[in-house]
């Protein structure tokens, strides 16, 4: 699986790296311009150039975020669509490799690339907020920056827990959605749906998401029966200390993500084996 995973990562990593570099340059460019007193520049030409450069940095940062979403969509379509259920996929399944090796290499490649890029964007965004905390670019942005800097100024147990919980939320949602997409594409191919494929695929995906939400809610209620304490996410994050409530919330979310993604993977695996007659 390591060789197949290496091939998948090598094939798709470059656009995400380029977008990440552009996003970082534009964001820190905006931070740099925020430290300059552009209004105090006396030269009209230099003033206009600084305004244009600042505007380009802002546009570039938002464009990089938008293009990242587009790149993720194309990555998922390429990995789970054409190269798994197209002609290339049939050839791939003919190789002397187990189905779990093939599927896990596809899933892990998407998970690593999407997870790494999202975490990188989040890290750059947090660093930018910390840097702009002292600058009144926008009042709301400055207040958020001050809150973030206050949390991470003394990197203690609360900061570690917030980072751990946030990372688990991000990576858990990414993994679960990838499994939902894999299951959706698998069902579309198993049922040989060709007419109105996009519309039916979206409806099927929404149905799977709805089922996942119901299961997640039931797990939360079941967890609350055995542990009748407050596990409200917002209340826990705003607490000054990390208690048993916080870690129970983390365990609940971790179990939910692992269960939903695991069940979706096993269902997709079973359908692929049945469709491809691999057993």
Short mmCIF file of N, CA and C in Angstrom, two decimals, residues 52-236:
data_model
loop_
_atom_site.label_atom_id
_atom_site.label_comp_id
_atom_site.label_asym_id
_atom_site.label_seq_id
_atom_site.Cartn_x
_atom_site.Cartn_y
_atom_site.Cartn_z
N UNK A 52 -3.17 49.39 -4.22
CA UNK A 52 -3.37 48.32 -5.20
C UNK A 52 -2.76 47.02 -4.71
N UNK A 53 -1.54 47.11 -4.14
CA UNK A 53 -0.87 45.91 -3.64
C UNK A 53 -1.66 45.27 -2.51
N UNK A 54 -2.19 46.11 -1.61
CA UNK A 54 -3.00 45.58 -0.50
C UNK A 54 -4.27 44.92 -1.03
N UNK A 55 -4.91 45.56 -2.00
CA UNK A 55 -6.11 44.98 -2.60
C UNK A 55 -5.82 43.66 -3.28
N UNK A 56 -4.68 43.57 -3.98
CA UNK A 56 -4.31 42.32 -4.64
C UNK A 56 -4.06 41.21 -3.62
N UNK A 57 -3.47 41.56 -2.49
CA UNK A 57 -3.24 40.56 -1.45
C UNK A 57 -4.55 40.03 -0.89
N UNK A 58 -5.50 40.93 -0.66
CA UNK A 58 -6.81 40.51 -0.15
C UNK A 58 -7.52 39.62 -1.15
N UNK A 59 -7.54 40.06 -2.42
CA UNK A 59 -8.18 39.26 -3.47
C UNK A 59 -7.48 37.91 -3.63
N UNK A 60 -6.14 37.93 -3.57
CA UNK A 60 -5.39 36.69 -3.71
C UNK A 60 -5.67 35.71 -2.59
N UNK A 61 -5.83 36.21 -1.36
CA UNK A 61 -6.12 35.32 -0.22
C UNK A 61 -7.49 34.66 -0.37
N UNK A 62 -8.51 35.46 -0.72
CA UNK A 62 -9.85 34.89 -0.90
C UNK A 62 -9.89 33.96 -2.12
N UNK A 63 -9.17 34.32 -3.16
CA UNK A 63 -9.13 33.46 -4.35
C UNK A 63 -8.45 32.14 -4.05
N UNK A 64 -7.41 32.17 -3.22
CA UNK A 64 -6.72 30.93 -2.85
C UNK A 64 -7.64 30.01 -2.06
N UNK A 65 -8.47 30.59 -1.19
CA UNK A 65 -9.43 29.77 -0.43
C UNK A 65 -10.45 29.14 -1.38
N UNK A 66 -10.98 29.95 -2.30
CA UNK A 66 -11.95 29.43 -3.26
C UNK A 66 -11.34 28.33 -4.15
N UNK A 67 -10.14 28.59 -4.64
CA UNK A 67 -9.47 27.61 -5.50
C UNK A 67 -9.11 26.35 -4.73
N UNK A 68 -8.86 26.48 -3.43
CA UNK A 68 -8.59 25.29 -2.63
C UNK A 68 -9.81 24.38 -2.59
N UNK A 69 -10.99 24.97 -2.43
CA UNK A 69 -12.22 24.18 -2.44
C UNK A 69 -12.39 23.48 -3.79
N UNK A 70 -12.16 24.23 -4.88
CA UNK A 70 -12.26 23.64 -6.22
C UNK A 70 -11.25 22.51 -6.40
N UNK A 71 -10.02 22.73 -5.92
CA UNK A 71 -8.98 21.71 -6.04
C UNK A 71 -9.35 20.46 -5.25
N UNK A 72 -9.96 20.63 -4.09
CA UNK A 72 -10.39 19.48 -3.30
C UNK A 72 -11.49 18.70 -4.02
N UNK A 73 -12.40 19.42 -4.66
CA UNK A 73 -13.48 18.75 -5.40
C UNK A 73 -12.91 17.92 -6.55
N UNK A 74 -12.00 18.52 -7.31
CA UNK A 74 -11.39 17.79 -8.41
C UNK A 74 -10.55 16.61 -7.90
N UNK A 75 -9.89 16.79 -6.76
CA UNK A 75 -9.11 15.70 -6.18
C UNK A 75 -10.00 14.51 -5.83
N UNK A 76 -11.14 14.79 -5.21
CA UNK A 76 -12.05 13.72 -4.82
C UNK A 76 -12.64 13.03 -6.05
N UNK A 77 -13.04 13.84 -7.04
CA UNK A 77 -13.61 13.27 -8.27
C UNK A 77 -12.58 12.39 -8.97
N UNK A 78 -11.35 12.88 -9.04
CA UNK A 78 -10.30 12.11 -9.72
C UNK A 78 -9.95 10.84 -8.97
N UNK A 79 -9.90 10.92 -7.64
CA UNK A 79 -9.46 9.77 -6.85
C UNK A 79 -10.56 8.73 -6.71
N UNK A 80 -11.77 9.16 -6.40
CA UNK A 80 -12.86 8.22 -6.16
C UNK A 80 -13.73 7.95 -7.39
N UNK A 81 -13.60 8.82 -8.39
CA UNK A 81 -14.45 8.67 -9.57
C UNK A 81 -13.77 7.93 -10.69
N UNK A 82 -13.03 8.67 -11.51
CA UNK A 82 -12.45 8.10 -12.73
C UNK A 82 -11.43 7.01 -12.43
N UNK A 83 -10.56 7.23 -11.44
CA UNK A 83 -9.49 6.27 -11.21
C UNK A 83 -9.90 5.09 -10.35
N UNK A 84 -11.16 5.05 -9.88
CA UNK A 84 -11.62 3.92 -9.08
C UNK A 84 -12.76 3.17 -9.75
N UNK A 85 -13.68 3.88 -10.38
CA UNK A 85 -14.83 3.24 -11.01
C UNK A 85 -14.81 3.35 -12.54
N UNK A 86 -13.78 3.98 -13.09
CA UNK A 86 -13.65 4.04 -14.54
C UNK A 86 -12.82 2.88 -15.07
N UNK A 87 -12.34 3.04 -16.30
CA UNK A 87 -11.53 1.98 -16.92
C UNK A 87 -10.25 1.74 -16.13
N UNK A 88 -9.65 2.83 -15.62
CA UNK A 88 -8.43 2.68 -14.83
C UNK A 88 -8.70 1.88 -13.57
N UNK A 89 -9.88 2.05 -12.99
CA UNK A 89 -10.21 1.32 -11.78
C UNK A 89 -10.31 -0.17 -12.01
N UNK A 90 -10.90 -0.56 -13.15
CA UNK A 90 -10.99 -1.99 -13.44
C UNK A 90 -9.60 -2.60 -13.61
N UNK A 91 -8.70 -1.90 -14.24
CA UNK A 91 -7.32 -2.38 -14.36
C UNK A 91 -6.63 -2.43 -13.00
N UNK A 92 -6.94 -1.45 -12.16
CA UNK A 92 -6.32 -1.40 -10.84
C UNK A 92 -6.75 -2.59 -9.99
N UNK A 93 -8.01 -2.97 -10.07
CA UNK A 93 -8.49 -4.10 -9.29
C UNK A 93 -7.96 -5.44 -9.82
N UNK A 94 -7.43 -5.43 -11.04
CA UNK A 94 -6.84 -6.65 -11.59
C UNK A 94 -5.42 -6.90 -11.08
N UNK A 95 -4.82 -5.88 -10.44
CA UNK A 95 -3.49 -6.04 -9.89
C UNK A 95 -3.52 -6.98 -8.68
N UNK A 96 -2.40 -7.64 -8.41
CA UNK A 96 -2.35 -8.55 -7.25
C UNK A 96 -2.29 -7.79 -5.92
N UNK A 97 -3.31 -6.98 -5.70
CA UNK A 97 -3.41 -6.19 -4.48
C UNK A 97 -4.76 -6.43 -3.84
N UNK A 98 -4.81 -6.41 -2.53
CA UNK A 98 -6.08 -6.56 -1.83
C UNK A 98 -6.95 -5.33 -2.01
N UNK A 99 -8.24 -5.53 -1.87
CA UNK A 99 -9.16 -4.41 -2.05
C UNK A 99 -8.95 -3.35 -0.98
N UNK A 100 -8.60 -3.77 0.23
CA UNK A 100 -8.35 -2.80 1.29
C UNK A 100 -7.10 -1.97 0.99
N UNK A 101 -6.11 -2.60 0.38
CA UNK A 101 -4.90 -1.86 0.00
C UNK A 101 -5.23 -0.76 -0.99
N UNK A 102 -6.05 -1.09 -1.98
CA UNK A 102 -6.42 -0.12 -3.00
C UNK A 102 -7.29 1.00 -2.42
N UNK A 103 -8.33 0.61 -1.69
CA UNK A 103 -9.26 1.61 -1.16
C UNK A 103 -8.59 2.49 -0.11
N UNK A 104 -7.82 1.88 0.80
CA UNK A 104 -7.19 2.67 1.84
C UNK A 104 -6.14 3.62 1.28
N UNK A 105 -5.45 3.21 0.22
CA UNK A 105 -4.48 4.12 -0.42
C UNK A 105 -5.20 5.33 -1.00
N UNK A 106 -6.35 5.09 -1.64
CA UNK A 106 -7.13 6.20 -2.19
C UNK A 106 -7.64 7.12 -1.08
N UNK A 107 -8.21 6.49 -0.04
CA UNK A 107 -8.78 7.27 1.06
C UNK A 107 -7.70 8.06 1.80
N UNK A 108 -6.59 7.40 2.11
CA UNK A 108 -5.53 8.06 2.86
C UNK A 108 -4.89 9.20 2.06
N UNK A 109 -4.75 9.01 0.75
CA UNK A 109 -4.17 10.08 -0.06
C UNK A 109 -5.04 11.33 -0.01
N UNK A 110 -6.35 11.16 -0.19
CA UNK A 110 -7.27 12.30 -0.11
C UNK A 110 -7.27 12.89 1.30
N UNK A 111 -7.31 12.02 2.30
CA UNK A 111 -7.36 12.49 3.69
C UNK A 111 -6.11 13.28 4.05
N UNK A 112 -4.94 12.78 3.65
CA UNK A 112 -3.68 13.47 3.96
C UNK A 112 -3.60 14.81 3.25
N UNK A 113 -3.92 14.82 1.96
CA UNK A 113 -3.80 16.06 1.18
C UNK A 113 -4.81 17.10 1.63
N UNK A 114 -6.06 16.70 1.78
CA UNK A 114 -7.10 17.65 2.19
C UNK A 114 -6.89 18.08 3.63
N UNK A 115 -6.60 17.12 4.52
CA UNK A 115 -6.39 17.46 5.92
C UNK A 115 -5.20 18.38 6.12
N UNK A 116 -4.09 18.08 5.42
CA UNK A 116 -2.88 18.91 5.56
C UNK A 116 -3.12 20.32 5.05
N UNK A 117 -3.81 20.44 3.91
CA UNK A 117 -4.05 21.78 3.35
C UNK A 117 -5.00 22.59 4.22
N UNK A 118 -6.05 21.95 4.74
CA UNK A 118 -6.99 22.67 5.60
C UNK A 118 -6.31 23.10 6.90
N UNK A 119 -5.53 22.20 7.51
CA UNK A 119 -4.81 22.56 8.74
C UNK A 119 -3.79 23.66 8.48
N UNK A 120 -3.13 23.62 7.31
CA UNK A 120 -2.16 24.66 6.98
C UNK A 120 -2.86 26.01 6.83
N UNK A 121 -3.98 26.03 6.13
CA UNK A 121 -4.74 27.28 5.97
C UNK A 121 -5.20 27.79 7.34
N UNK A 122 -5.66 26.86 8.19
CA UNK A 122 -6.09 27.26 9.52
C UNK A 122 -4.95 27.81 10.36
N UNK A 123 -3.77 27.18 10.27
CA UNK A 123 -2.61 27.65 11.03
C UNK A 123 -2.20 29.04 10.57
N UNK A 124 -2.15 29.24 9.25
CA UNK A 124 -1.79 30.56 8.72
C UNK A 124 -2.82 31.61 9.15
N UNK A 125 -4.11 31.23 9.11
CA UNK A 125 -5.14 32.16 9.53
C UNK A 125 -5.02 32.54 11.00
N UNK A 126 -4.73 31.55 11.86
CA UNK A 126 -4.57 31.84 13.29
C UNK A 126 -3.36 32.74 13.53
N UNK A 127 -2.25 32.44 12.85
CA UNK A 127 -1.06 33.29 13.01
C UNK A 127 -1.34 34.72 12.55
N UNK A 128 -2.10 34.85 11.47
CA UNK A 128 -2.44 36.19 10.98
C UNK A 128 -3.31 36.93 11.99
N UNK A 129 -4.26 36.24 12.61
CA UNK A 129 -5.12 36.87 13.61
C UNK A 129 -4.32 37.32 14.82
N UNK A 130 -3.34 36.50 15.22
CA UNK A 130 -2.50 36.89 16.35
C UNK A 130 -1.70 38.15 16.01
N UNK A 131 -1.19 38.22 14.78
CA UNK A 131 -0.37 39.37 14.39
C UNK A 131 -1.18 40.65 14.26
N UNK A 132 -2.46 40.52 13.85
CA UNK A 132 -3.26 41.73 13.65
C UNK A 132 -4.02 42.12 14.91
N UNK A 133 -3.77 41.43 16.03
CA UNK A 133 -4.51 41.73 17.25
C UNK A 133 -4.28 43.16 17.72
N UNK A 134 -3.08 43.66 17.48
CA UNK A 134 -2.76 45.03 17.92
C UNK A 134 -3.12 46.10 16.90
N UNK A 135 -3.61 45.67 15.75
CA UNK A 135 -3.89 46.64 14.68
C UNK A 135 -5.39 46.71 14.44
N UNK A 136 -5.90 47.91 14.33
CA UNK A 136 -7.33 48.11 14.15
C UNK A 136 -7.68 48.11 12.66
N UNK A 137 -7.47 46.94 12.01
CA UNK A 137 -7.88 46.81 10.60
C UNK A 137 -9.40 46.77 10.55
N UNK A 138 -9.95 45.81 11.23
CA UNK A 138 -11.39 45.70 11.41
C UNK A 138 -11.61 45.40 12.89
N UNK A 139 -12.60 45.97 13.48
CA UNK A 139 -12.82 45.80 14.91
C UNK A 139 -13.04 44.34 15.27
N UNK A 140 -13.89 43.66 14.50
CA UNK A 140 -14.18 42.26 14.79
C UNK A 140 -12.94 41.40 14.62
N UNK A 141 -12.19 41.66 13.55
CA UNK A 141 -10.97 40.89 13.29
C UNK A 141 -9.96 41.10 14.40
N UNK A 142 -9.84 42.32 14.87
CA UNK A 142 -8.92 42.61 15.95
C UNK A 142 -9.31 41.93 17.25
N UNK A 143 -10.63 41.89 17.55
CA UNK A 143 -11.09 41.24 18.77
C UNK A 143 -10.84 39.74 18.71
N UNK A 144 -11.09 39.14 17.54
CA UNK A 144 -10.81 37.70 17.39
C UNK A 144 -9.32 37.43 17.57
N UNK A 145 -8.50 38.30 16.99
CA UNK A 145 -7.05 38.14 17.13
C UNK A 145 -6.60 38.24 18.58
N UNK A 146 -7.19 39.16 19.34
CA UNK A 146 -6.83 39.29 20.75
C UNK A 146 -7.24 38.05 21.53
N UNK A 147 -8.41 37.47 21.20
CA UNK A 147 -8.86 36.26 21.88
C UNK A 147 -7.93 35.09 21.58
N UNK A 148 -7.56 34.95 20.31
CA UNK A 148 -6.66 33.86 19.92
C UNK A 148 -5.30 34.02 20.59
N UNK A 149 -4.79 35.25 20.61
CA UNK A 149 -3.48 35.49 21.23
C UNK A 149 -3.54 35.23 22.73
N UNK A 150 -4.67 35.57 23.36
CA UNK A 150 -4.82 35.32 24.79
C UNK A 150 -4.79 33.83 25.10
N UNK A 151 -5.41 33.04 24.21
CA UNK A 151 -5.45 31.59 24.42
C UNK A 151 -4.06 30.98 24.29
N UNK A 152 -3.32 31.44 23.28
CA UNK A 152 -2.04 30.81 22.99
C UNK A 152 -0.84 31.56 23.59
N UNK A 153 -1.09 32.64 24.32
CA UNK A 153 0.03 33.35 24.94
C UNK A 153 0.71 32.47 25.98
N UNK A 154 -0.09 31.82 26.81
CA UNK A 154 0.42 30.84 27.77
C UNK A 154 -0.09 29.48 27.33
N UNK A 155 0.75 28.76 26.60
CA UNK A 155 0.31 27.51 25.97
C UNK A 155 0.20 26.42 27.04
N UNK A 156 -0.97 26.37 27.70
CA UNK A 156 -1.18 25.41 28.77
C UNK A 156 -2.12 24.31 28.36
N UNK A 157 -2.74 23.70 29.37
CA UNK A 157 -3.62 22.56 29.13
C UNK A 157 -4.84 22.96 28.30
N UNK A 158 -5.38 24.16 28.58
CA UNK A 158 -6.56 24.61 27.83
C UNK A 158 -6.24 24.82 26.37
N UNK A 159 -5.09 25.43 26.08
CA UNK A 159 -4.70 25.65 24.69
C UNK A 159 -4.48 24.33 23.96
N UNK A 160 -3.81 23.40 24.65
CA UNK A 160 -3.58 22.08 24.04
C UNK A 160 -4.90 21.39 23.75
N UNK A 161 -5.85 21.48 24.68
CA UNK A 161 -7.14 20.84 24.47
C UNK A 161 -7.90 21.47 23.30
N UNK A 162 -7.87 22.80 23.20
CA UNK A 162 -8.57 23.48 22.12
C UNK A 162 -7.97 23.10 20.77
N UNK A 163 -6.62 23.04 20.70
CA UNK A 163 -5.97 22.63 19.46
C UNK A 163 -6.33 21.19 19.12
N UNK A 164 -6.31 20.31 20.13
CA UNK A 164 -6.62 18.90 19.90
C UNK A 164 -8.07 18.72 19.47
N UNK A 165 -8.99 19.42 20.13
CA UNK A 165 -10.40 19.31 19.79
C UNK A 165 -10.67 19.87 18.39
N UNK A 166 -10.08 21.03 18.08
CA UNK A 166 -10.28 21.64 16.77
C UNK A 166 -9.73 20.75 15.66
N UNK A 167 -8.53 20.19 15.88
CA UNK A 167 -7.94 19.30 14.88
C UNK A 167 -8.79 18.06 14.68
N UNK A 168 -9.32 17.52 15.79
CA UNK A 168 -10.18 16.33 15.68
C UNK A 168 -11.46 16.67 14.93
N UNK A 169 -12.04 17.84 15.19
CA UNK A 169 -13.23 18.27 14.46
C UNK A 169 -12.94 18.35 12.96
N UNK A 170 -11.85 19.03 12.61
CA UNK A 170 -11.53 19.23 11.19
C UNK A 170 -11.24 17.90 10.49
N UNK A 171 -10.32 17.12 11.05
CA UNK A 171 -9.94 15.86 10.42
C UNK A 171 -11.07 14.84 10.45
N UNK A 172 -11.86 14.85 11.54
CA UNK A 172 -12.99 13.93 11.63
C UNK A 172 -14.05 14.23 10.58
N UNK A 173 -14.37 15.52 10.40
CA UNK A 173 -15.34 15.89 9.38
C UNK A 173 -14.83 15.56 7.98
N UNK A 174 -13.55 15.80 7.73
CA UNK A 174 -12.97 15.48 6.42
C UNK A 174 -13.06 13.99 6.14
N UNK A 175 -12.65 13.17 7.12
CA UNK A 175 -12.67 11.71 6.93
C UNK A 175 -14.10 11.20 6.74
N UNK A 176 -15.03 11.70 7.53
CA UNK A 176 -16.41 11.25 7.42
C UNK A 176 -17.01 11.63 6.07
N UNK A 177 -16.77 12.86 5.62
CA UNK A 177 -17.30 13.28 4.32
C UNK A 177 -16.67 12.50 3.19
N UNK A 178 -15.38 12.17 3.30
CA UNK A 178 -14.75 11.35 2.26
C UNK A 178 -15.40 9.97 2.19
N UNK A 179 -15.71 9.40 3.33
CA UNK A 179 -16.37 8.09 3.34
C UNK A 179 -17.79 8.18 2.79
N UNK A 180 -18.48 9.28 3.09
CA UNK A 180 -19.82 9.48 2.52
C UNK A 180 -19.75 9.59 0.99
N UNK A 181 -18.76 10.32 0.49
CA UNK A 181 -18.61 10.46 -0.96
C UNK A 181 -18.25 9.13 -1.60
N UNK A 182 -17.35 8.38 -0.98
CA UNK A 182 -16.99 7.06 -1.49
C UNK A 182 -18.20 6.14 -1.53
N UNK A 183 -18.99 6.14 -0.48
CA UNK A 183 -20.20 5.31 -0.43
C UNK A 183 -21.20 5.76 -1.48
N UNK A 184 -21.36 7.06 -1.66
CA UNK A 184 -22.29 7.57 -2.68
C UNK A 184 -21.89 7.13 -4.07
N UNK A 185 -20.63 7.31 -4.44
CA UNK A 185 -20.16 6.90 -5.77
C UNK A 185 -20.25 5.39 -5.95
N UNK A 186 -19.99 4.66 -4.87
CA UNK A 186 -20.09 3.20 -4.95
C UNK A 186 -21.52 2.77 -5.23
N UNK A 187 -22.48 3.35 -4.53
CA UNK A 187 -23.89 2.99 -4.75
C UNK A 187 -24.36 3.39 -6.14
N UNK A 188 -23.91 4.53 -6.63
CA UNK A 188 -24.27 4.94 -7.98
C UNK A 188 -23.79 3.93 -9.02
N UNK A 189 -22.60 3.40 -8.83
CA UNK A 189 -22.06 2.43 -9.78
C UNK A 189 -22.64 1.04 -9.59
N UNK A 190 -22.91 0.66 -8.35
CA UNK A 190 -23.51 -0.65 -8.09
C UNK A 190 -24.92 -0.71 -8.68
N UNK A 191 -25.66 0.37 -8.55
CA UNK A 191 -27.02 0.41 -9.07
C UNK A 191 -27.08 0.83 -10.54
N UNK A 192 -25.92 1.03 -11.16
CA UNK A 192 -25.83 1.38 -12.59
C UNK A 192 -26.68 2.60 -12.94
N UNK A 193 -26.59 3.62 -12.11
CA UNK A 193 -27.33 4.86 -12.34
C UNK A 193 -26.55 5.73 -13.33
N UNK A 194 -27.14 5.95 -14.49
CA UNK A 194 -26.51 6.79 -15.52
C UNK A 194 -27.35 8.03 -15.84
N UNK A 195 -28.67 7.89 -15.82
CA UNK A 195 -29.54 9.02 -16.09
C UNK A 195 -29.69 9.89 -14.84
N UNK A 196 -29.62 11.21 -15.03
CA UNK A 196 -29.73 12.16 -13.92
C UNK A 196 -28.75 11.79 -12.79
N UNK A 197 -27.54 11.43 -13.19
CA UNK A 197 -26.56 10.93 -12.23
C UNK A 197 -26.18 11.98 -11.19
N UNK A 198 -26.02 13.24 -11.63
CA UNK A 198 -25.62 14.29 -10.70
C UNK A 198 -26.70 14.56 -9.67
N UNK A 199 -27.95 14.69 -10.13
CA UNK A 199 -29.06 14.99 -9.23
C UNK A 199 -29.28 13.84 -8.25
N UNK A 200 -29.32 12.63 -8.78
CA UNK A 200 -29.53 11.47 -7.91
C UNK A 200 -28.35 11.27 -6.96
N UNK A 201 -27.15 11.57 -7.43
CA UNK A 201 -25.99 11.46 -6.56
C UNK A 201 -26.05 12.44 -5.40
N UNK A 202 -26.47 13.69 -5.69
CA UNK A 202 -26.60 14.69 -4.63
C UNK A 202 -27.68 14.27 -3.62
N UNK A 203 -28.80 13.77 -4.14
CA UNK A 203 -29.87 13.32 -3.24
C UNK A 203 -29.41 12.14 -2.38
N UNK A 204 -28.70 11.22 -3.00
CA UNK A 204 -28.18 10.08 -2.26
C UNK A 204 -27.17 10.51 -1.20
N UNK A 205 -26.32 11.44 -1.57
CA UNK A 205 -25.32 11.96 -0.61
C UNK A 205 -26.01 12.66 0.55
N UNK A 206 -27.02 13.47 0.26
CA UNK A 206 -27.76 14.13 1.34
C UNK A 206 -28.46 13.13 2.23
N UNK A 207 -28.99 12.06 1.63
CA UNK A 207 -29.62 11.01 2.42
C UNK A 207 -28.63 10.32 3.35
N UNK A 208 -27.42 10.06 2.85
CA UNK A 208 -26.39 9.44 3.68
C UNK A 208 -25.98 10.40 4.81
N UNK A 209 -25.85 11.68 4.48
CA UNK A 209 -25.52 12.67 5.51
C UNK A 209 -26.61 12.75 6.58
N UNK A 210 -27.87 12.67 6.14
CA UNK A 210 -28.97 12.70 7.10
C UNK A 210 -28.94 11.49 8.02
N UNK A 211 -28.68 10.33 7.45
CA UNK A 211 -28.56 9.12 8.28
C UNK A 211 -27.40 9.27 9.26
N UNK A 212 -26.28 9.82 8.79
CA UNK A 212 -25.15 10.03 9.68
C UNK A 212 -25.48 10.99 10.80
N UNK A 213 -26.25 12.05 10.50
CA UNK A 213 -26.65 13.00 11.55
C UNK A 213 -27.55 12.35 12.58
N UNK A 214 -28.47 11.49 12.11
CA UNK A 214 -29.36 10.78 13.04
C UNK A 214 -28.55 9.86 13.95
N UNK A 215 -27.61 9.13 13.36
CA UNK A 215 -26.77 8.23 14.17
C UNK A 215 -25.94 9.02 15.16
N UNK A 216 -25.40 10.16 14.71
CA UNK A 216 -24.60 11.00 15.60
C UNK A 216 -25.43 11.52 16.77
N UNK A 217 -26.67 11.93 16.48
CA UNK A 217 -27.56 12.41 17.54
C UNK A 217 -27.90 11.30 18.53
N UNK A 218 -28.19 10.11 18.01
CA UNK A 218 -28.49 8.98 18.89
C UNK A 218 -27.30 8.61 19.76
N UNK A 219 -26.10 8.67 19.19
CA UNK A 219 -24.90 8.40 19.98
C UNK A 219 -24.72 9.44 21.08
N UNK A 220 -25.02 10.71 20.76
CA UNK A 220 -24.93 11.76 21.77
C UNK A 220 -25.91 11.54 22.91
N UNK A 221 -27.15 11.13 22.56
CA UNK A 221 -28.15 10.85 23.59
C UNK A 221 -27.75 9.65 24.43
N UNK A 222 -27.24 8.61 23.76
CA UNK A 222 -26.79 7.41 24.48
C UNK A 222 -25.62 7.73 25.39
N UNK A 223 -24.71 8.56 24.91
CA UNK A 223 -23.57 8.96 25.72
C UNK A 223 -24.02 9.78 26.92
N UNK A 224 -25.05 10.61 26.72
CA UNK A 224 -25.57 11.42 27.82
C UNK A 224 -26.26 10.60 28.89
N UNK A 225 -26.79 9.42 28.50
CA UNK A 225 -27.44 8.56 29.48
C UNK A 225 -26.41 7.96 30.44
N UNK A 226 -25.29 7.52 29.87
CA UNK A 226 -24.25 6.90 30.69
C UNK A 226 -23.40 7.93 31.44
N UNK A 227 -23.29 9.13 30.84
CA UNK A 227 -22.49 10.19 31.47
C UNK A 227 -23.36 11.44 31.53
N UNK A 228 -24.28 11.54 32.53
CA UNK A 228 -25.23 12.66 32.61
C UNK A 228 -24.57 13.95 33.10
N UNK A 229 -23.69 14.51 32.24
CA UNK A 229 -23.04 15.77 32.56
C UNK A 229 -23.12 16.67 31.35
N UNK A 230 -22.75 17.91 31.54
CA UNK A 230 -22.79 18.88 30.45
C UNK A 230 -21.63 18.65 29.47
N UNK A 231 -21.96 18.40 28.20
CA UNK A 231 -20.92 18.23 27.18
C UNK A 231 -21.22 19.17 26.00
N UNK A 232 -21.66 20.37 26.33
CA UNK A 232 -21.91 21.38 25.31
C UNK A 232 -20.58 21.94 24.81
N UNK A 233 -20.41 21.92 23.49
CA UNK A 233 -19.12 22.29 22.91
C UNK A 233 -18.74 23.73 23.23
N UNK A 234 -19.66 24.68 23.00
CA UNK A 234 -19.35 26.09 23.20
C UNK A 234 -19.05 26.39 24.66
N UNK A 235 -19.83 25.80 25.56
CA UNK A 235 -19.61 26.04 26.98
C UNK A 235 -18.26 25.51 27.44
N UNK A 236 -17.88 24.35 26.89
CA UNK A 236 -16.61 23.74 27.30
C UNK A 236 -15.43 24.54 26.78
#
